[in-house]
Amino acid sequence: AVYHSISALSSLHVQMLVKMLVCMQPVFLWAGKPPMFGDYEAQRHWQEITYNLPVHEWYFNTTDNNLNYWGLDYPPLTAYHSLLCGHVASLINPDWVELHTSQGFESSAHKLFMRATVLIADLLMYVPAVVLYCFYLSEGSNRKKVCLVLCILLYPGLILIDYGHFQYNSISLGLALWGVLGLGLGWDMLGSLAFVLAVNYKQMELYHSLPFFCYLLGKCFKQGMAGRGLFLLVKIAVTVLVTFTLCWLPFLTDPGQVLQVLHRLFPVGRGLFEDKVANTWCSLNVLIKIKTILSTDTQLYLSLAATLLAALPSSIKLLTKPTLWQFKLALVNSSLAFFLFSFQVHEKSILLPALPVCLLLGDLPLPAVWFLQASTFSMLPLFLKDGLFVPYAVTSSAFVFYSVYLLSALEHSSEEELRLRPVRRLVCLPRVDLGRIFYLSVAAMAGLSFMSVALAPPARLPDLFPLLVSVFSFLHFLGLLLYFNVVQIAEPPSPRRKNPKKTE
Amino acid sequence: MRSANQIERRRQRRRRRRRRILSSGLYNTVMAASTADSWSWFPALALGVSFLKCLMINSYHSTDFEVHRNWLAITHSLPVSKWYHESTSEWTLDYPPLFAWFEYGLSHVAQHFDKKMLVVQNLGYASPATVLFQRLSVIATDVVFIYAVRECCRSVREEKGSKDLLVRPYFILAALLLWNYGLLIVDHIHFQYNGFLCGILLLSVARHLQVGNFITFPFEQGRHLEGAFLFAVLLNLKHIYLYIAPAYGIFLLRSYCFTKDNTDGSVRWSSLSLVRLIALGSIVISVCALSFGPFIAMGQLPQVLSRLFPFKRGLCHAYWAPNIWALYNVVDKALSVLGLRLKLLANLPKASMTGGLVQEFQHSVLPSVSPSATLICTLVSILPAVLSIWRCPRGARGFLRCLVVCALCSFMFGWHVHEKAILMAILPLSVLAVESREDAGIFLMLATTGHYSLFPLLFTATEMPTKVLLILLFTLYSFTSLKKLFRGFLLNTLEVTYLLGLIAVEIICEVVYPLLPWKQTLPFVTLLAKSVYCSLGVSYSFIRLYLSILRPTDKPKEL
């Protein structure tokens, strides 16, 4: 065990090192192109707004708060976090958050400060949750657990978006992970508290809400709706309501406030999708121009129906069988369904399905690595815009190499280990060499990445490469959505494997 | 029935064969092969550090970047006869000819990245393609280093015991060498080709270590010659390695050219093998001839030598390397201040007090040091170590120890020593550190202080987190793993206190001092404090290592 403390320490260190190095990359290629600077300026602007304006003006368009310039469109917890950072920033240098005049502010000291806030948030929220998850909720030897920690923390998608592109996903994802931890360890109230906080930090966390809801409800049903189950339900409901109320307290004075915040959070007017995103609608748009032929309302209803339909099977299964394994799979299935079918999806939202897939790295290494690699790849156009190609190439090759090596993903790709044995009884699956297909797909991704950088697209099709990237990753996501659904629904009655100690 | 008989007979035959293998020396080779199979961790370790290096491509680089770009341009666009005469840039070519040829080779790849970097007049040119090429060239040539580390790991002696890979000496050695903090920041942030050069050095050392293990390495004599050849090449790549040449010369002469010892362990003069001596000499001379020959033919030797040994520079580098002279300067300073206070001294030359950045350092009380004095000091300090391996050679390990001592002597007493030169001692010492408990303790002291003294190389705020994290990673790893390997503490309380003091020095210099009013008037005090504090630790390790080489062995002679 002592040896593993060395390696655990080293792996924590290495992940921090990688993150710091990604930080140092020249992200601001678009710097000096006012007035839109990307998420970095958005976060700084929010600090400026929340620090200088009273709470009731945060979400409103006023003379001091131009909502068209990176207006606040995240839930209250993000605003409070910005307020906190704003206070710290003004302590260090008041120019950083000066109203109006600080717009587009940039200096190396400020960059260091902003990067430090991300690192601190990450170290406080995400990293401990991952470590606890791996040591308490995953199976296997200590060595395997350490490998798992390293692989999850080295997932390039999150590192590149948080440290390269600049966002605070580690907070919302970290809170959601604390929620999973709470539920997994049987502390349902704490788990739901953490998850409600996650939703109140970033509304996209709603992608995970169905499994949380179904798991808790299923657990209540299992304990009997007449007695302890009902009690548990009431306790959880009270926790959720109280947490929500506390988070929204400053806005509850006026219904108009609440409506305005909700309006900011769910901008229906922005259309089915923006840019190139690896989901169904964008990929379908290549064949049929849905975005132009359908009205916005129809698009909204269509996407809602499709999303619910796609998330339904896994939710029902979870409701009838609320175990941790089912819960993790349902998290993947539901968030992936949301990503693929819901309205107004950003390419960065792939991080939401990626989190529960990370949790499956220990159980289903090959599909999980495959998915995570595809998810990083799907954000390539964004990375190119940010000038993050080198870190993208390095971290994703490192991730593929290490996760395949440390988790021995390719050796664990038999039918038994992919949990496909029950399906085999029903349908005849073709026997394929999954390892080879995996490598082919990774090679294709690498090829497409280098083509996107090196080749100029043909004049008639300026978006050729981003489109190819999104369609290619969409195919992966769709296939893996099917696979994870199959694994979840076809799970045999006794879920835990029979051979508990495997060879190390 | 017959088939059953056959099977039985075959089984017996197999059993007999196995017994034969077991009884013969072949068994060892089989075992070696089977352990070699489980070396899959090595590429993982090496690839990991290479990935990390790639992430450093965009970080800060020092003027050495421009130095090497200029050399690329000189070797690419000028005829050989002008190489050592060209002086458009202030960074003239001051490495030996083989390194110039190395740059010449690189320049042929470089032209596919960006042709403009190969123009001598393009001073300070650093386009993204240039940066990418130069950085990748360092990462790519590190392959030599990685191979050398593998060879070193294969020649490490191992005690029977723990089966866990993480506490095997060869694993720890690989981690210590591949993830060496100094190499990472000096090569991949600051910018130099030390990985490539140290790779050749370690490879040459590994060749000498491998001799004797005749089952796996049957061409015993060839290995010594190969090691000598590699070192000759190394000398012609960077002449700083001249400092460790005495160790090589004496070792090869004593242990390779003289084939037999007297019974009391002293040299038997009659056993001098002329064949070996001639082979050795011809190898070394031919390498040098290849390198310097063309310049001698062109009559440029004095010009080349004047470029290689520029004694116009000061005693200490801009930032004082943590050696004897740093202490000497400080004592001088303290005496002069004391003298002024006590009115014992008058009319002192009011010079050179701003600390680090003055090149010409005039001592005010103590005698000023001349280049020849430092040379004499270095040679005198090397002498006992070299004599000890002449009088009682302790095999390749003794030679390696002597090599480290020589490197440290030159670091301690040399003229215009760079703080980076400490790597020349730390890297070979890693090999000794995983084999003996005492060396491990010395290694921890030397590596930690030496690495910390490299901090001022990277002064930009952006590199701060990287260098702190890297040194913590390396230091924590080396402490915990060596402690596990030798099952116990390796340092005493005083040493631990001293090392913890490094943290205090760093905090005082970087956090407390900038808040104090003296920051404006005495900006270099922090650098001075760091180098003086580190020089204490380096001197201490130096003395301990020196004592270990002078101590008569009580153990039987090593391989």
PDB file of N, CA and C in Angstrom, chain B residues 152-211:
ATOM      1  N   CYS B 152      21.871   1.699 -19.080  1.00  0.00           N
ATOM      2  CA  CYS B 152      22.314   1.829 -17.688  1.00  0.00           C
ATOM      3  C   CYS B 152      21.458   0.956 -16.780  1.00  0.00           C
ATOM      4  N   CYS B 153      20.153   0.983 -17.018  1.00  0.00           N
ATOM      5  CA  CYS B 153      19.253   0.210 -16.159  1.00  0.00           C
ATOM      6  C   CYS B 153      19.558  -1.277 -16.274  1.00  0.00           C
ATOM      7  N   ARG B 154      19.944  -1.696 -17.456  1.00  0.00           N
ATOM      8  CA  ARG B 154      20.230  -3.117 -17.633  1.00  0.00           C
ATOM      9  C   ARG B 154      21.498  -3.537 -16.924  1.00  0.00           C
ATOM     10  N   SER B 155      22.364  -2.555 -16.642  1.00  0.00           N
ATOM     11  CA  SER B 155      23.618  -2.958 -16.002  1.00  0.00           C
ATOM     12  C   SER B 155      23.598  -2.719 -14.502  1.00  0.00           C
ATOM     13  N   VAL B 156      22.431  -2.336 -13.973  1.00  0.00           N
ATOM     14  CA  VAL B 156      22.349  -2.112 -12.532  1.00  0.00           C
ATOM     15  C   VAL B 156      22.342  -3.448 -11.809  1.00  0.00           C
ATOM     16  N   ARG B 157      23.107  -3.492 -10.718  1.00  0.00           N
ATOM     17  CA  ARG B 157      23.092  -4.712  -9.916  1.00  0.00           C
ATOM     18  C   ARG B 157      21.886  -4.706  -9.003  1.00  0.00           C
ATOM     19  N   GLU B 158      21.390  -5.897  -8.744  1.00  0.00           N
ATOM     20  CA  GLU B 158      20.138  -5.944  -8.001  1.00  0.00           C
ATOM     21  C   GLU B 158      20.231  -6.971  -6.897  1.00  0.00           C
ATOM     22  N   GLU B 159      19.727  -6.602  -5.741  1.00  0.00           N
ATOM     23  CA  GLU B 159      19.630  -7.581  -4.667  1.00  0.00           C
ATOM     24  C   GLU B 159      18.345  -8.350  -4.827  1.00  0.00           C
ATOM     25  N   LYS B 160      18.394  -9.583  -4.301  1.00  0.00           N
ATOM     26  CA  LYS B 160      17.133 -10.317  -4.315  1.00  0.00           C
ATOM     27  C   LYS B 160      16.208  -9.679  -3.287  1.00  0.00           C
ATOM     28  N   GLY B 161      14.944  -9.748  -3.518  1.00  0.00           N
ATOM     29  CA  GLY B 161      14.039  -9.160  -2.533  1.00  0.00           C
ATOM     30  C   GLY B 161      12.713  -8.827  -3.155  1.00  0.00           C
ATOM     31  N   SER B 162      12.337  -7.605  -2.959  1.00  0.00           N
ATOM     32  CA  SER B 162      10.993  -7.195  -3.319  1.00  0.00           C
ATOM     33  C   SER B 162      10.689  -7.478  -4.789  1.00  0.00           C
ATOM     34  N   LYS B 163       9.482  -7.917  -5.008  1.00  0.00           N
ATOM     35  CA  LYS B 163       9.100  -8.223  -6.376  1.00  0.00           C
ATOM     36  C   LYS B 163       8.383  -7.053  -7.021  1.00  0.00           C
ATOM     37  N   ASP B 164       7.990  -6.092  -6.232  1.00  0.00           N
ATOM     38  CA  ASP B 164       7.211  -5.003  -6.786  1.00  0.00           C
ATOM     39  C   ASP B 164       8.075  -4.168  -7.717  1.00  0.00           C
ATOM     40  N   LEU B 165       7.565  -3.965  -8.897  1.00  0.00           N
ATOM     41  CA  LEU B 165       8.321  -3.244  -9.914  1.00  0.00           C
ATOM     42  C   LEU B 165       8.734  -1.860  -9.434  1.00  0.00           C
ATOM     43  N   LEU B 166       7.834  -1.215  -8.677  1.00  0.00           N
ATOM     44  CA  LEU B 166       8.077   0.177  -8.309  1.00  0.00           C
ATOM     45  C   LEU B 166       9.256   0.341  -7.362  1.00  0.00           C
ATOM     46  N   VAL B 167       9.703  -0.752  -6.709  1.00  0.00           N
ATOM     47  CA  VAL B 167      10.866  -0.620  -5.834  1.00  0.00           C
ATOM     48  C   VAL B 167      12.062  -1.383  -6.361  1.00  0.00           C
ATOM     49  N   ARG B 168      12.021  -1.731  -7.635  1.00  0.00           N
ATOM     50  CA  ARG B 168      13.206  -2.313  -8.238  1.00  0.00           C
ATOM     51  C   ARG B 168      14.204  -1.205  -8.540  1.00  0.00           C
ATOM     52  N   PRO B 169      15.518  -1.471  -8.281  1.00  0.00           N
ATOM     53  CA  PRO B 169      16.491  -0.404  -8.539  1.00  0.00           C
ATOM     54  C   PRO B 169      16.468   0.088  -9.980  1.00  0.00           C
ATOM     55  N   TYR B 170      16.315  -0.836 -10.940  1.00  0.00           N
ATOM     56  CA  TYR B 170      16.388  -0.359 -12.328  1.00  0.00           C
ATOM     57  C   TYR B 170      15.205   0.526 -12.676  1.00  0.00           C
ATOM     58  N   PHE B 171      14.049   0.245 -12.069  1.00  0.00           N
ATOM     59  CA  PHE B 171      12.893   1.120 -12.336  1.00  0.00           C
ATOM     60  C   PHE B 171      13.143   2.506 -11.756  1.00  0.00           C
ATOM     61  N   ILE B 172      13.647   2.518 -10.517  1.00  0.00           N
ATOM     62  CA  ILE B 172      13.890   3.815  -9.877  1.00  0.00           C
ATOM     63  C   ILE B 172      14.939   4.598 -10.655  1.00  0.00           C
ATOM     64  N   LEU B 173      15.976   3.881 -11.098  1.00  0.00           N
ATOM     65  CA  LEU B 173      17.021   4.564 -11.860  1.00  0.00           C
ATOM     66  C   LEU B 173      16.433   5.176 -13.129  1.00  0.00           C
ATOM     67  N   ALA B 174      15.607   4.396 -13.817  1.00  0.00           N
ATOM     68  CA  ALA B 174      15.011   4.919 -15.052  1.00  0.00           C
ATOM     69  C   ALA B 174      14.188   6.162 -14.769  1.00  0.00           C
ATOM     70  N   ALA B 175      13.411   6.109 -13.687  1.00  0.00           N
ATOM     71  CA  ALA B 175      12.578   7.273 -13.369  1.00  0.00           C
ATOM     72  C   ALA B 175      13.454   8.469 -13.014  1.00  0.00           C
ATOM     73  N   LEU B 176      14.507   8.225 -12.221  1.00  0.00           N
ATOM     74  CA  LEU B 176      15.361   9.338 -11.797  1.00  0.00           C
ATOM     75  C   LEU B 176      16.064   9.984 -12.981  1.00  0.00           C
ATOM     76  N   LEU B 177      16.454   9.158 -13.947  1.00  0.00           N
ATOM     77  CA  LEU B 177      17.186   9.725 -15.082  1.00  0.00           C
ATOM     78  C   LEU B 177      16.243  10.355 -16.093  1.00  0.00           C
ATOM     79  N   LEU B 178      15.209   9.604 -16.459  1.00  0.00           N
ATOM     80  CA  LEU B 178      14.325  10.119 -17.518  1.00  0.00           C
ATOM     81  C   LEU B 178      13.581  11.366 -17.069  1.00  0.00           C
ATOM     82  N   TRP B 179      13.146  11.362 -15.816  1.00  0.00           N
ATOM     83  CA  TRP B 179      12.350  12.491 -15.339  1.00  0.00           C
ATOM     84  C   TRP B 179      13.214  13.492 -14.591  1.00  0.00           C
ATOM     85  N   ASN B 180      14.523  13.470 -14.863  1.00  0.00           N
ATOM     86  CA  ASN B 180      15.405  14.373 -14.138  1.00  0.00           C
ATOM     87  C   ASN B 180      14.977  15.823 -14.320  1.00  0.00           C
ATOM     88  N   TYR B 181      14.772  16.473 -13.196  1.00  0.00           N
ATOM     89  CA  TYR B 181      14.273  17.849 -13.209  1.00  0.00           C
ATOM     90  C   TYR B 181      15.208  18.781 -13.976  1.00  0.00           C
ATOM     91  N   GLY B 182      16.504  18.658 -13.681  1.00  0.00           N
ATOM     92  CA  GLY B 182      17.459  19.571 -14.291  1.00  0.00           C
ATOM     93  C   GLY B 182      17.446  19.475 -15.803  1.00  0.00           C
ATOM     94  N   LEU B 183      17.498  18.249 -16.292  1.00  0.00           N
ATOM     95  CA  LEU B 183      17.490  18.086 -17.744  1.00  0.00           C
ATOM     96  C   LEU B 183      16.226  18.670 -18.341  1.00  0.00           C
ATOM     97  N   LEU B 184      15.089  18.417 -17.697  1.00  0.00           N
ATOM     98  CA  LEU B 184      13.824  18.899 -18.262  1.00  0.00           C
ATOM     99  C   LEU B 184      13.831  20.405 -18.386  1.00  0.00           C
ATOM    100  N   ILE B 185      14.238  21.095 -17.319  1.00  0.00           N
ATOM    101  CA  ILE B 185      14.107  22.544 -17.440  1.00  0.00           C
ATOM    102  C   ILE B 185      15.252  23.146 -18.248  1.00  0.00           C
ATOM    103  N   VAL B 186      16.443  22.575 -18.145  1.00  0.00           N
ATOM    104  CA  VAL B 186      17.544  23.175 -18.897  1.00  0.00           C
ATOM    105  C   VAL B 186      17.378  22.918 -20.394  1.00  0.00           C
ATOM    106  N   ASP B 187      16.957  21.727 -20.752  1.00  0.00           N
ATOM    107  CA  ASP B 187      16.848  21.404 -22.174  1.00  0.00           C
ATOM    108  C   ASP B 187      15.558  21.913 -22.789  1.00  0.00           C
ATOM    109  N   HIS B 188      14.458  21.681 -22.094  1.00  0.00           N
ATOM    110  CA  HIS B 188      13.177  21.847 -22.778  1.00  0.00           C
ATOM    111  C   HIS B 188      12.492  23.157 -22.445  1.00  0.00           C
ATOM    112  N   ILE B 189      12.992  23.880 -21.463  1.00  0.00           N
ATOM    113  CA  ILE B 189      12.465  25.232 -21.249  1.00  0.00           C
ATOM    114  C   ILE B 189      13.573  26.241 -21.574  1.00  0.00           C
ATOM    115  N   HIS B 190      14.689  26.106 -20.856  1.00  0.00           N
ATOM    116  CA  HIS B 190      15.795  27.041 -21.081  1.00  0.00           C
ATOM    117  C   HIS B 190      16.385  26.904 -22.485  1.00  0.00           C
ATOM    118  N   PHE B 191      16.471  25.720 -22.958  1.00  0.00           N
ATOM    119  CA  PHE B 191      16.954  25.313 -24.285  1.00  0.00           C
ATOM    120  C   PHE B 191      18.442  25.023 -24.372  1.00  0.00           C
ATOM    121  N   GLN B 192      18.751  23.748 -24.397  1.00  0.00           N
ATOM    122  CA  GLN B 192      20.096  23.251 -24.712  1.00  0.00           C
ATOM    123  C   GLN B 192      19.976  21.800 -25.153  1.00  0.00           C
ATOM    124  N   TYR B 193      21.109  21.230 -25.542  1.00  0.00           N
ATOM    125  CA  TYR B 193      21.079  19.835 -25.989  1.00  0.00           C
ATOM    126  C   TYR B 193      21.750  18.910 -24.971  1.00  0.00           C
ATOM    127  N   ASN B 194      21.581  19.170 -23.681  1.00  0.00           N
ATOM    128  CA  ASN B 194      22.263  18.344 -22.678  1.00  0.00           C
ATOM    129  C   ASN B 194      21.800  16.903 -22.680  1.00  0.00           C
ATOM    130  N   GLY B 195      20.523  16.672 -22.999  1.00  0.00           N
ATOM    131  CA  GLY B 195      20.008  15.308 -22.989  1.00  0.00           C
ATOM    132  C   GLY B 195      20.788  14.438 -23.948  1.00  0.00           C
ATOM    133  N   PHE B 196      21.008  14.959 -25.133  1.00  0.00           N
ATOM    134  CA  PHE B 196      21.762  14.242 -26.157  1.00  0.00           C
ATOM    135  C   PHE B 196      23.187  13.972 -25.688  1.00  0.00           C
ATOM    136  N   LEU B 197      23.818  15.027 -25.138  1.00  0.00           N
ATOM    137  CA  LEU B 197      25.215  14.882 -24.722  1.00  0.00           C
ATOM    138  C   LEU B 197      25.342  13.942 -23.523  1.00  0.00           C
ATOM    139  N   CYS B 198      24.476  14.156 -22.516  1.00  0.00           N
ATOM    140  CA  CYS B 198      24.531  13.270 -21.357  1.00  0.00           C
ATOM    141  C   CYS B 198      24.177  11.850 -21.750  1.00  0.00           C
ATOM    142  N   GLY B 199      23.347  11.720 -22.771  1.00  0.00           N
ATOM    143  CA  GLY B 199      23.013  10.388 -23.268  1.00  0.00           C
ATOM    144  C   GLY B 199      24.267   9.660 -23.707  1.00  0.00           C
ATOM    145  N   ILE B 200      25.110  10.354 -24.453  1.00  0.00           N
ATOM    146  CA  ILE B 200      26.351   9.709 -24.916  1.00  0.00           C
ATOM    147  C   ILE B 200      27.240   9.365 -23.724  1.00  0.00           C
ATOM    148  N   LEU B 201      27.305  10.283 -22.757  1.00  0.00           N
ATOM    149  CA  LEU B 201      28.124  10.030 -21.568  1.00  0.00           C
ATOM    150  C   LEU B 201      27.626   8.779 -20.832  1.00  0.00           C
ATOM    151  N   LEU B 202      26.304   8.731 -20.611  1.00  0.00           N
ATOM    152  CA  LEU B 202      25.756   7.591 -19.866  1.00  0.00           C
ATOM    153  C   LEU B 202      25.925   6.297 -20.647  1.00  0.00           C
ATOM    154  N   LEU B 203      25.805   6.405 -21.956  1.00  0.00           N
ATOM    155  CA  LEU B 203      25.970   5.207 -22.771  1.00  0.00           C
ATOM    156  C   LEU B 203      27.396   4.688 -22.630  1.00  0.00           C
ATOM    157  N   SER B 204      28.336   5.616 -22.655  1.00  0.00           N
ATOM    158  CA  SER B 204      29.733   5.215 -22.514  1.00  0.00           C
ATOM    159  C   SER B 204      29.970   4.599 -21.133  1.00  0.00           C
ATOM    160  N   VAL B 205      29.363   5.215 -20.104  1.00  0.00           N
ATOM    161  CA  VAL B 205      29.493   4.649 -18.757  1.00  0.00           C
ATOM    162  C   VAL B 205      28.870   3.253 -18.709  1.00  0.00           C
ATOM    163  N   ALA B 206      27.697   3.128 -19.331  1.00  0.00           N
ATOM    164  CA  ALA B 206      27.008   1.833 -19.302  1.00  0.00           C
ATOM    165  C   ALA B 206      27.851   0.760 -19.964  1.00  0.00           C
ATOM    166  N   ARG B 207      28.573   1.118 -21.034  1.00  0.00           N
ATOM    167  CA  ARG B 207      29.416   0.141 -21.717  1.00  0.00           C
ATOM    168  C   ARG B 207      30.494  -0.375 -20.773  1.00  0.00           C
ATOM    169  N   HIS B 208      31.059   0.541 -19.962  1.00  0.00           N
ATOM    170  CA  HIS B 208      32.082   0.092 -19.019  1.00  0.00           C
ATOM    171  C   HIS B 208      31.470  -0.758 -17.913  1.00  0.00           C
ATOM    172  N   LEU B 209      30.250  -0.394 -17.489  1.00  0.00           N
ATOM    173  CA  LEU B 209      29.608  -1.156 -16.416  1.00  0.00           C
ATOM    174  C   LEU B 209      29.246  -2.557 -16.878  1.00  0.00           C
ATOM    175  N   GLN B 210      28.905  -2.657 -18.154  1.00  0.00           N
ATOM    176  CA  GLN B 210      28.411  -3.945 -18.634  1.00  0.00           C
ATOM    177  C   GLN B 210      29.508  -4.985 -18.765  1.00  0.00           C
ATOM    178  N   VAL B 211      30.750  -4.530 -18.833  1.00  0.00           N
ATOM    179  CA  VAL B 211      31.840  -5.488 -18.955  1.00  0.00           C
ATOM    180  C   VAL B 211      31.902  -6.323 -17.688  1.00  0.00           C
TER     181      VAL B 211
END
